[in-house]
PDB file of C-alpha atoms and ligand atoms in Angstrom:
ATOM      1  CA  MET D 434       0.000   0.000   0.000  1.00 97.00           C
ATOM      2  CA  HIS D 435       1.352   3.365  -0.975  1.00 97.00           C
ATOM      3  CA  VAL D 436       1.306   5.588   2.139  1.00 98.00           C
ATOM      4  CA  VAL D 437       1.316   9.380   1.875  1.00 98.00           C
ATOM      5  CA  CYS D 438       1.584  11.441   5.070  1.00 98.00           C
ATOM      6  CA  LEU D 439       0.807  15.145   4.700  1.00 98.00           C
ATOM      7  CA  ASP D 440       1.226  18.127   7.035  1.00 98.00           C
ATOM      8  CA  GLY D 441       4.143  16.617   8.951  1.00 97.00           C
ATOM      9  CA  VAL D 442       2.341  13.440  10.054  1.00 97.00           C
ATOM     10  CA  PRO D 443       5.256  11.014  10.577  1.00 95.00           C
ATOM     11  CA  SER D 444       5.700   8.836   7.519  1.00 94.00           C
ATOM     12  CA  PHE D 445       5.759   5.049   7.649  1.00 93.00           C
ATOM     13  CA  GLU D 446       5.501   2.140   5.248  1.00 94.00           C
ATOM     14  CA  ILE D 447       2.961  -0.623   4.788  1.00 94.00           C
ATOM     15  CA  ASN D 448       4.606  -3.460   2.897  1.00 94.00           C
ATOM     16  CA  GLU D 449       1.665  -5.781   2.613  1.00 94.00           C
ATOM     17  CA  PRO D 450       0.905  -7.647  -0.616  1.00 95.00           C
ATOM     18  CA  LEU D 451      -2.789  -7.926   0.324  1.00 96.00           C
ATOM     19  CA  LEU D 452      -2.940  -4.115   0.245  1.00 96.00           C
ATOM     20  CA  ASP D 453      -1.449  -3.634  -3.207  1.00 96.00           C
ATOM     21  CA  ARG D 454      -3.063  -1.275  -5.736  1.00 97.00           C
ATOM     22  CA  ALA D 455      -4.234   0.931  -2.886  1.00 98.00           C
ATOM     23  CA  CYS D 456      -3.210   4.195  -1.278  1.00 98.00           C
ATOM     24  CA  LEU D 457      -3.501   5.527   2.261  1.00 98.00           C
ATOM     25  CA  VAL D 458      -3.337   9.274   2.903  1.00 98.00           C
ATOM     26  CA  LEU D 459      -3.045  10.681   6.420  1.00 98.00           C
ATOM     27  CA  SER D 460      -3.176  14.372   7.191  1.00 98.00           C
ATOM     28  CA  ARG D 461      -3.981  16.826   9.931  1.00 98.00           C
ATOM     29  CA  ILE D 462      -7.423  18.296  10.419  1.00 98.00           C
ATOM     30  CA  GLY D 463      -7.696  21.802   8.999  1.00 98.00           C
ATOM     31  CA  ASP D 464     -10.263  24.007   7.333  1.00 98.00           C
ATOM     32  CA  TYR D 465     -10.475  22.879   3.696  1.00 98.00           C
ATOM     33  CA  THR D 466     -14.129  23.830   3.336  1.00 97.00           C
ATOM     34  CA  SER D 467     -13.377  26.178   0.446  1.00 97.00           C
ATOM     35  CA  ASP D 468     -11.751  23.300  -1.480  1.00 97.00           C
ATOM     36  CA  LEU D 469     -14.932  21.187  -1.406  1.00 98.00           C
ATOM     37  CA  ARG D 470     -16.548  20.525  -4.782  1.00 97.00           C
ATOM     38  CA  PRO D 471     -20.122  21.889  -5.128  1.00 97.00           C
ATOM     39  CA  GLU D 472     -21.625  18.395  -4.769  1.00 96.00           C
ATOM     40  CA  GLU D 473     -19.590  17.817  -1.612  1.00 97.00           C
ATOM     41  CA  SER D 474     -20.648  21.157  -0.103  1.00 97.00           C
ATOM     42  CA  ARG D 475     -24.275  20.313  -0.824  1.00 96.00           C
ATOM     43  CA  ALA D 476     -23.846  16.879   0.763  1.00 95.00           C
ATOM     44  CA  LEU D 477     -22.342  18.429   3.892  1.00 95.00           C
ATOM     45  CA  GLY D 478     -25.000  21.117   4.314  1.00 93.00           C
ATOM     46  CA  GLU D 479     -25.023  23.583   7.202  1.00 95.00           C
ATOM     47  CA  VAL D 480     -22.879  22.142   9.984  1.00 97.00           C
ATOM     48  CA  SER D 481     -20.585  23.254  12.794  1.00 98.00           C
ATOM     49  CA  ASN D 482     -17.024  24.381  12.067  1.00 97.00           C
ATOM     50  CA  VAL D 483     -15.661  21.246  13.726  1.00 97.00           C
ATOM     51  CA  ARG D 484     -17.714  19.008  11.440  1.00 98.00           C
ATOM     52  CA  SER D 485     -16.885  21.076   8.374  1.00 98.00           C
ATOM     53  CA  HIS D 486     -13.161  20.839   9.145  1.00 98.00           C
ATOM     54  CA  GLN D 487     -13.367  17.081   9.654  1.00 98.00           C
ATOM     55  CA  PHE D 488     -15.445  16.504   6.514  1.00 98.00           C
ATOM     56  CA  SER D 489     -13.292  18.736   4.310  1.00 98.00           C
ATOM     57  CA  SER D 490     -10.053  17.249   5.678  1.00 98.00           C
ATOM     58  CA  GLY D 491     -11.367  13.755   4.980  1.00 98.00           C
ATOM     59  CA  ARG D 492     -12.339  14.732   1.419  1.00 98.00           C
ATOM     60  CA  ARG D 493      -8.913  16.338   0.926  1.00 98.00           C
ATOM     61  CA  ALA D 494      -7.168  13.085   1.984  1.00 98.00           C
ATOM     62  CA  ALA D 495      -9.508  11.048  -0.213  1.00 98.00           C
ATOM     63  CA  HIS D 496      -8.879  13.191  -3.307  1.00 98.00           C
ATOM     64  CA  GLU D 497      -5.132  12.935  -2.735  1.00 98.00           C
ATOM     65  CA  ALA D 498      -5.415   9.125  -2.565  1.00 98.00           C
ATOM     66  CA  VAL D 499      -7.436   9.032  -5.805  1.00 98.00           C
ATOM     67  CA  HIS D 500      -4.826  11.262  -7.412  1.00 98.00           C
ATOM     68  CA  GLN D 501      -1.987   8.984  -6.241  1.00 97.00           C
ATOM     69  CA  LEU D 502      -3.736   6.021  -7.888  1.00 98.00           C
ATOM     70  CA  GLN D 503      -3.799   7.992 -11.152  1.00 96.00           C
ATOM     71  CA  ILE D 504      -7.556   7.662 -11.450  1.00 96.00           C
ATOM     72  CA  GLN D 505      -9.707  10.405 -12.976  1.00 95.00           C
ATOM     73  CA  ASP D 506     -10.881  12.367  -9.935  1.00 96.00           C
ATOM     74  CA  SER D 507     -14.409  13.680  -9.387  1.00 97.00           C
ATOM     75  CA  ALA D 508     -16.543  14.905  -6.486  1.00 98.00           C
ATOM     76  CA  ILE D 509     -16.887  12.417  -3.636  1.00 98.00           C
ATOM     77  CA  GLY D 510     -20.532  12.865  -2.747  1.00 96.00           C
ATOM     78  CA  ARG D 511     -22.402  10.568  -0.435  1.00 96.00           C
ATOM     79  CA  THR D 512     -25.457   8.387  -0.118  1.00 95.00           C
ATOM     80  CA  GLU D 513     -26.668   8.880   3.430  1.00 93.00           C
ATOM     81  CA  ARG D 514     -23.166   8.941   5.025  1.00 94.00           C
ATOM     82  CA  ILE D 515     -21.490   6.464   2.665  1.00 97.00           C
ATOM     83  CA  PRO D 516     -18.960   8.156   0.345  1.00 98.00           C
ATOM     84  CA  ARG D 517     -19.627   7.837  -3.414  1.00 97.00           C
ATOM     85  CA  TRP D 518     -16.257   7.209  -5.040  1.00 98.00           C
ATOM     86  CA  PRO D 519     -15.096   8.202  -8.528  1.00 97.00           C
ATOM     87  CA  ALA D 520     -15.430   5.428 -11.122  1.00 97.00           C
ATOM     88  CA  GLY D 521     -12.697   2.802 -10.797  1.00 97.00           C
ATOM     89  CA  VAL D 522     -11.959   3.164  -7.077  1.00 98.00           C
ATOM     90  CA  LEU D 523     -13.521   2.575  -3.680  1.00 98.00           C
ATOM     91  CA  GLY D 524     -12.365   3.342  -0.205  1.00 98.00           C
ATOM     92  CA  SER D 525     -13.065   4.757   3.175  1.00 98.00           C
ATOM     93  CA  ILE D 526     -12.585   7.905   5.262  1.00 98.00           C
ATOM     94  CA  SER D 527     -11.994   8.455   8.975  1.00 98.00           C
ATOM     95  CA  HIS D 528     -11.223  11.440  11.175  1.00 98.00           C
ATOM     96  CA  SER D 529     -10.444  12.184  14.794  1.00 97.00           C
ATOM     97  CA  ASP D 530     -10.084  15.624  16.388  1.00 96.00           C
ATOM     98  CA  SER D 531      -6.556  15.910  14.996  1.00 98.00           C
ATOM     99  CA  LEU D 532      -6.105  13.468  12.087  1.00 98.00           C
ATOM    100  CA  ALA D 533      -7.919  12.660   8.855  1.00 98.00           C
ATOM    101  CA  GLY D 534      -7.306   9.560   6.788  1.00 98.00           C
ATOM    102  CA  ALA D 535      -8.496   7.976   3.583  1.00 98.00           C
ATOM    103  CA  ALA D 536      -7.739   4.539   2.178  1.00 98.00           C
ATOM    104  CA  VAL D 537      -8.587   4.057  -1.497  1.00 98.00           C
ATOM    105  CA  GLY D 538      -8.096   1.009  -3.702  1.00 98.00           C
ATOM    106  CA  LEU D 539      -8.759   0.019  -7.282  1.00 98.00           C
ATOM    107  CA  ALA D 540     -12.291  -1.299  -7.735  1.00 98.00           C
ATOM    108  CA  ASP D 541     -11.128  -4.171  -9.943  1.00 97.00           C
ATOM    109  CA  THR D 542      -9.091  -5.490  -6.988  1.00 98.00           C
ATOM    110  CA  TYR D 543     -11.234  -4.693  -3.949  1.00 98.00           C
ATOM    111  CA  LEU D 544     -14.849  -5.362  -3.079  1.00 98.00           C
ATOM    112  CA  GLY D 545     -14.682  -3.357   0.114  1.00 98.00           C
ATOM    113  CA  MET D 546     -12.235  -1.262   2.106  1.00 98.00           C
ATOM    114  CA  GLY D 547     -12.687   0.274   5.547  1.00 98.00           C
ATOM    115  CA  ILE D 548     -10.401   2.522   7.573  1.00 98.00           C
ATOM    116  CA  ASP D 549     -10.745   3.797  11.095  1.00 98.00           C
ATOM    117  CA  LEU D 550      -8.662   6.147  13.253  1.00 98.00           C
ATOM    118  CA  VAL D 551      -9.279   6.239  17.009  1.00 98.00           C
ATOM    119  CA  PRO D 552      -7.141   7.945  19.658  1.00 98.00           C
ATOM    120  CA  ILE D 553      -5.349   5.382  21.832  1.00 97.00           C
ATOM    121  CA  SER D 554      -7.207   4.849  25.122  1.00 96.00           C
ATOM    122  CA  ALA D 555     -10.407   6.396  23.700  1.00 97.00           C
ATOM    123  CA  VAL D 556     -12.461   3.391  24.789  1.00 97.00           C
ATOM    124  CA  SER D 557     -12.907   3.181  28.543  1.00 95.00           C
ATOM    125  CA  ASP D 558     -13.395  -0.076  30.376  1.00 93.00           C
ATOM    126  CA  LYS D 559     -17.059   0.847  30.884  1.00 96.00           C
ATOM    127  CA  VAL D 560     -17.632   1.458  27.154  1.00 97.00           C
ATOM    128  CA  ALA D 561     -15.747  -1.727  26.281  1.00 96.00           C
ATOM    129  CA  GLN D 562     -18.069  -3.721  28.562  1.00 96.00           C
ATOM    130  CA  ARG D 563     -20.984  -2.438  26.484  1.00 96.00           C
ATOM    131  CA  LEU D 564     -19.457  -2.807  22.999  1.00 96.00           C
ATOM    132  CA  LEU D 565     -17.199  -5.849  23.095  1.00 97.00           C
ATOM    133  CA  LEU D 566     -18.216  -9.485  23.255  1.00 98.00           C
ATOM    134  CA  ASP D 567     -17.387 -11.597  26.316  1.00 97.00           C
ATOM    135  CA  PRO D 568     -14.600 -13.571  24.567  1.00 97.00           C
ATOM    136  CA  GLU D 569     -13.122 -10.279  23.303  1.00 97.00           C
ATOM    137  CA  LEU D 570     -13.173  -8.803  26.823  1.00 97.00           C
ATOM    138  CA  LYS D 571     -11.536 -11.979  28.114  1.00 97.00           C
ATOM    139  CA  TRP D 572      -8.802 -11.693  25.462  1.00 97.00           C
ATOM    140  CA  VAL D 573      -8.221  -8.004  26.277  1.00 96.00           C
ATOM    141  CA  GLY D 574      -7.824  -8.982  29.946  1.00 95.00           C
ATOM    142  CA  GLU D 575      -5.353 -11.724  29.071  1.00 95.00           C
ATOM    143  CA  MET D 576      -3.304  -9.309  26.941  1.00 94.00           C
ATOM    144  CA  GLY D 577      -2.864  -7.023  29.980  1.00 90.00           C
ATOM    145  CA  SER D 578      -1.470  -3.657  28.942  1.00 85.00           C
ATOM    146  CA  GLY D 579      -1.648  -2.289  25.409  1.00 85.00           C
ATOM    147  CA  ASP D 580      -5.155  -0.797  25.101  1.00 93.00           C
ATOM    148  CA  TRP D 581      -6.358  -3.624  22.886  1.00 96.00           C
ATOM    149  CA  ARG D 582      -9.968  -2.762  23.707  1.00 96.00           C
ATOM    150  CA  THR D 583      -9.688   0.467  21.666  1.00 97.00           C
ATOM    151  CA  ALA D 584      -7.981  -1.475  18.869  1.00 97.00           C
ATOM    152  CA  LEU D 585     -10.887  -3.952  18.806  1.00 98.00           C
ATOM    153  CA  PHE D 586     -13.374  -1.086  18.693  1.00 98.00           C
ATOM    154  CA  SER D 587     -11.522   0.485  15.768  1.00 98.00           C
ATOM    155  CA  ALA D 588     -11.279  -2.880  13.993  1.00 98.00           C
ATOM    156  CA  LYS D 589     -15.052  -3.301  14.220  1.00 98.00           C
ATOM    157  CA  GLU D 590     -15.659   0.149  12.773  1.00 98.00           C
ATOM    158  CA  SER D 591     -13.324  -0.553   9.850  1.00 98.00           C
ATOM    159  CA  VAL D 592     -15.120  -3.860   9.211  1.00 98.00           C
ATOM    160  CA  TYR D 593     -18.434  -2.002   9.155  1.00 98.00           C
ATOM    161  CA  LYS D 594     -17.159   0.650   6.761  1.00 98.00           C
ATOM    162  CA  ALA D 595     -15.827  -2.014   4.378  1.00 98.00           C
ATOM    163  CA  VAL D 596     -18.920  -4.211   4.455  1.00 98.00           C
ATOM    164  CA  ASN D 597     -21.921  -1.929   4.943  1.00 98.00           C
ATOM    165  CA  PRO D 598     -21.617  -0.159   1.567  1.00 98.00           C
ATOM    166  CA  VAL D 599     -21.507  -3.557  -0.185  1.00 97.00           C
ATOM    167  CA  VAL D 600     -24.280  -5.396   1.644  1.00 97.00           C
ATOM    168  CA  GLY D 601     -26.346  -2.549   3.076  1.00 96.00           C
ATOM    169  CA  GLU D 602     -26.945  -4.450   6.310  1.00 97.00           C
ATOM    170  CA  TYR D 603     -26.552  -2.850   9.740  1.00 97.00           C
ATOM    171  CA  LEU D 604     -24.103  -4.704  11.977  1.00 98.00           C
ATOM    172  CA  GLY D 605     -23.876  -3.746  15.631  1.00 97.00           C
ATOM    173  CA  PHE D 606     -20.723  -4.017  17.724  1.00 97.00           C
ATOM    174  CA  GLN D 607     -21.999  -7.235  19.287  1.00 96.00           C
ATOM    175  CA  ASP D 608     -22.818  -8.767  15.895  1.00 98.00           C
ATOM    176  CA  VAL D 609     -19.207  -9.185  14.804  1.00 98.00           C
ATOM    177  CA  LYS D 610     -16.339 -10.925  16.584  1.00 98.00           C
ATOM    178  CA  VAL D 611     -12.814  -9.714  15.880  1.00 98.00           C
ATOM    179  CA  ASN D 612      -9.793 -11.978  16.310  1.00 98.00           C
ATOM    180  CA  VAL D 613      -6.475 -10.151  16.523  1.00 97.00           C
ATOM    181  CA  VAL D 614      -3.114 -11.748  15.738  1.00 96.00           C
ATOM    182  CA  PRO D 615      -1.127  -9.386  18.000  1.00 92.00           C
ATOM    183  CA  ASP D 616       2.372 -10.289  16.827  1.00 92.00           C
ATOM    184  CA  ALA D 617       1.434  -9.689  13.203  1.00 92.00           C
ATOM    185  CA  LEU D 618      -0.844  -6.729  14.000  1.00 95.00           C
ATOM    186  CA  GLU D 619      -3.494  -8.303  11.801  1.00 97.00           C
ATOM    187  CA  PHE D 620      -7.098  -9.246  12.461  1.00 98.00           C
ATOM    188  CA  PHE D 621      -9.939 -11.286  11.095  1.00 98.00           C
ATOM    189  CA  ALA D 622     -13.653 -10.931  11.688  1.00 98.00           C
ATOM    190  CA  ALA D 623     -16.744 -13.113  11.715  1.00 98.00           C
ATOM    191  CA  THR D 624     -20.425 -12.462  12.296  1.00 98.00           C
ATOM    192  CA  ILE D 625     -21.854 -14.098  15.415  1.00 98.00           C
ATOM    193  CA  ALA D 626     -24.980 -15.296  13.628  1.00 97.00           C
ATOM    194  CA  ASN D 627     -25.428 -16.311  10.030  1.00 97.00           C
ATOM    195  CA  ARG D 628     -26.543 -13.227   8.087  1.00 96.00           C
ATOM    196  CA  GLU D 629     -26.260 -11.562   4.727  1.00 97.00           C
ATOM    197  CA  SER D 630     -22.869 -10.026   5.528  1.00 98.00           C
ATOM    198  CA  SER D 631     -21.334 -13.242   6.938  1.00 98.00           C
ATOM    199  CA  GLU D 632     -19.403 -14.354   3.877  1.00 98.00           C
ATOM    200  CA  ILE D 633     -17.911 -10.983   3.049  1.00 98.00           C
ATOM    201  CA  VAL D 634     -16.961 -10.296   6.685  1.00 98.00           C
ATOM    202  CA  ALA D 635     -15.227 -13.688   6.932  1.00 98.00           C
ATOM    203  CA  GLY D 636     -13.446 -13.101   3.614  1.00 98.00           C
ATOM    204  CA  GLY D 637     -11.800  -9.881   4.755  1.00 98.00           C
ATOM    205  CA  HIS D 638      -8.392  -9.242   6.277  1.00 98.00           C
ATOM    206  CA  GLY D 639      -7.522  -6.512   8.748  1.00 98.00           C
ATOM    207  CA  PHE D 640      -4.329  -4.616   9.544  1.00 98.00           C
ATOM    208  CA  ILE D 641      -3.445  -2.574  12.621  1.00 97.00           C
ATOM    209  CA  HIS D 642      -0.996   0.316  12.966  1.00 97.00           C
ATOM    210  CA  ARG D 643      -0.237   2.936  15.573  1.00 96.00           C
ATOM    211  CA  VAL D 644       0.097   6.460  14.190  1.00 96.00           C
ATOM    212  CA  GLU D 645       0.563   9.627  16.247  1.00 95.00           C
ATOM    213  CA  GLY D 646      -1.305   8.449  19.319  1.00 96.00           C
ATOM    214  CA  HIS D 647      -4.016   6.701  17.299  1.00 97.00           C
ATOM    215  CA  TRP D 648      -4.978   3.192  16.404  1.00 98.00           C
ATOM    216  CA  LEU D 649      -5.317   2.928  12.652  1.00 98.00           C
ATOM    217  CA  THR D 650      -7.172  -0.112  11.372  1.00 98.00           C
ATOM    218  CA  ILE D 651      -7.728  -1.087   7.762  1.00 98.00           C
ATOM    219  CA  PHE D 652     -10.051  -3.912   6.717  1.00 98.00           C
ATOM    220  CA  VAL D 653     -10.100  -5.054   3.111  1.00 98.00           C
ATOM    221  CA  VAL D 654     -12.156  -7.544   1.175  1.00 98.00           C
ATOM    222  CA  ARG D 655     -10.504  -8.466  -2.087  1.00 98.00           C
ATOM    223  CA  LYS D 656     -12.415  -9.615  -5.127  1.00 97.00           C
TER     224      LYS D 656
HETATM  225  C1  COA G 612     -20.335   4.593  10.432  1.00 71.80           C
HETATM  226  C2  COA G 612     -19.395   4.641  11.601  1.00 71.80           C
HETATM  227  C3  COA G 612     -18.573   3.342  11.606  1.00 71.80           C
HETATM  228  C4  COA G 612     -18.479   5.871  11.426  1.00 71.80           C
HETATM  229  O1  COA G 612     -17.522   5.965  12.388  1.00 71.80           O
HETATM  230  P1  COA G 612     -17.297   7.299  13.258  1.00 71.80           P
HETATM  231  O2  COA G 612     -16.563   6.871  14.472  1.00 71.80           O
HETATM  232  O3  COA G 612     -18.585   8.005  13.415  1.00 71.80           O
HETATM  233  O4  COA G 612     -16.409   8.301  12.466  1.00 71.80           O
HETATM  234  P2  COA G 612     -15.124   8.191  11.538  1.00 71.80           P
HETATM  235  O5  COA G 612     -14.515   9.515  11.508  1.00 71.80           O
HETATM  236  O6  COA G 612     -14.228   7.053  11.851  1.00 71.80           O
HETATM  237  O7  COA G 612     -15.765   7.870  10.136  1.00 71.80           O
HETATM  238  C5  COA G 612     -16.645   8.770   9.568  1.00 71.80           C
HETATM  239  C6  COA G 612     -16.670   8.500   8.086  1.00 71.80           C
HETATM  240  O8  COA G 612     -17.115   7.170   7.850  1.00 71.80           O
HETATM  241  C7  COA G 612     -17.756   7.153   6.586  1.00 71.80           C
HETATM  242  N1  COA G 612     -19.007   6.443   6.753  1.00 71.80           N
HETATM  243  C8  COA G 612     -20.092   6.814   7.441  1.00 71.80           C
HETATM  244  N2  COA G 612     -21.025   5.860   7.378  1.00 71.80           N
HETATM  245  C9  COA G 612     -20.512   4.874   6.643  1.00 71.80           C
HETATM  246  C10 COA G 612     -21.000   3.609   6.231  1.00 71.80           C
HETATM  247  N3  COA G 612     -22.214   3.178   6.566  1.00 71.80           N
HETATM  248  N4  COA G 612     -20.212   2.844   5.467  1.00 71.80           N
HETATM  249  C11 COA G 612     -18.977   3.257   5.114  1.00 71.80           C
HETATM  250  N5  COA G 612     -18.443   4.443   5.489  1.00 71.80           N
HETATM  251  C12 COA G 612     -19.230   5.228   6.248  1.00 71.80           C
HETATM  252  C13 COA G 612     -17.948   8.593   6.121  1.00 71.80           C
HETATM  253  O9  COA G 612     -16.982   8.869   5.127  1.00 71.80           O
HETATM  254  C14 COA G 612     -17.653   9.373   7.377  1.00 71.80           C
HETATM  255  O10 COA G 612     -17.017  10.597   7.182  1.00 71.80           O
HETATM  256  P3  COA G 612     -17.737  11.828   6.431  1.00 71.80           P
HETATM  257  O11 COA G 612     -19.150  11.847   6.912  1.00 71.80           O
HETATM  258  O12 COA G 612     -16.935  13.000   6.834  1.00 71.80           O
HETATM  259  O13 COA G 612     -17.634  11.475   4.969  1.00 71.80           O
HETATM  260  C15 COA G 612     -20.142   4.753  12.948  1.00 71.80           C
HETATM  261  O14 COA G 612     -20.725   6.004  13.058  1.00 71.80           O
HETATM  262  C16 COA G 612     -21.239   3.737  13.116  1.00 71.80           C
HETATM  263  O15 COA G 612     -22.376   3.970  12.733  1.00 71.80           O
HETATM  264  N6  COA G 612     -20.956   2.567  13.760  1.00 71.80           N
HETATM  265  C17 COA G 612     -21.959   1.577  14.071  1.00 71.80           C
HETATM  266  C18 COA G 612     -21.787   0.317  13.287  1.00 71.80           C
HETATM  267  C19 COA G 612     -20.504  -0.367  13.626  1.00 71.80           C
HETATM  268  O16 COA G 612     -19.470   0.236  13.724  1.00 71.80           O
HETATM  269  N7  COA G 612     -20.546  -1.694  13.820  1.00 71.80           N
HETATM  270  C20 COA G 612     -19.384  -2.452  14.179  1.00 71.80           C
HETATM  271  C21 COA G 612     -19.583  -3.907  13.912  1.00 71.80           C
HETATM  272  S1  COA G 612     -19.277  -4.352  12.262  1.00 71.80           S
END
């Protein structure tokens, strides 16, 4: 995966064959509202400055990723909240208070791609008790230190962002179990019950990184 870090975000490499023909762009949150295409501005509507900065920073990262893949760029509108990608690519956007990220891959290679950025330690024990499954909580306990509960939360969100646009089915946090391979910083996912999304969730592969005080998770389903 080609990684581009803008605005002084520390650069790093992802040498992973399963993430070929894809680009990740990470940047800082700023006000890029005036760079939005008309369709994107319409999709955003009247919102707070914080939301406008996050949305426009996410679109900026996404356009840069499309550009890096040498694909004809166009407005990235949305259907409900799901981004509508230019022809030939698909991907995913995430933002925190400080960082924006977009992962984009070629549509002839990927069926789905999800990315999620969450500040390390963002998920408290109390929230984890509500969102994670019992075997996941047990695993987090066994791992001891390392804030794996936030990593699991982020992994689930990246699974959802990869799968929901393809299947259109809502999956709650308790509907999907994530299995992390900590040494490899990889993860796999499976639905708890048999449902429409089961096959595509099970066919995906997840990757975990730590970037500037955040967990970054990427979940891809290849064609
Ligand atoms: C959709 C969701 C994952 C977004 O995460 P978030 O923490 O709110 O915010 P992030 O910054 O990480 O991501 C927001 C971006 O996700 C994208 N997004 C929103 N809904 C999406 C969806 N259904 N599918 C794919 N991408 C989606 C958008 O690009 C959005 O940014 P934008 O509105 O500026 O374009 C979250 O709000 C949600 O609804 N989660 C519940 C379902 C879930 O996670 N289940 C886990 C088990 S699989």
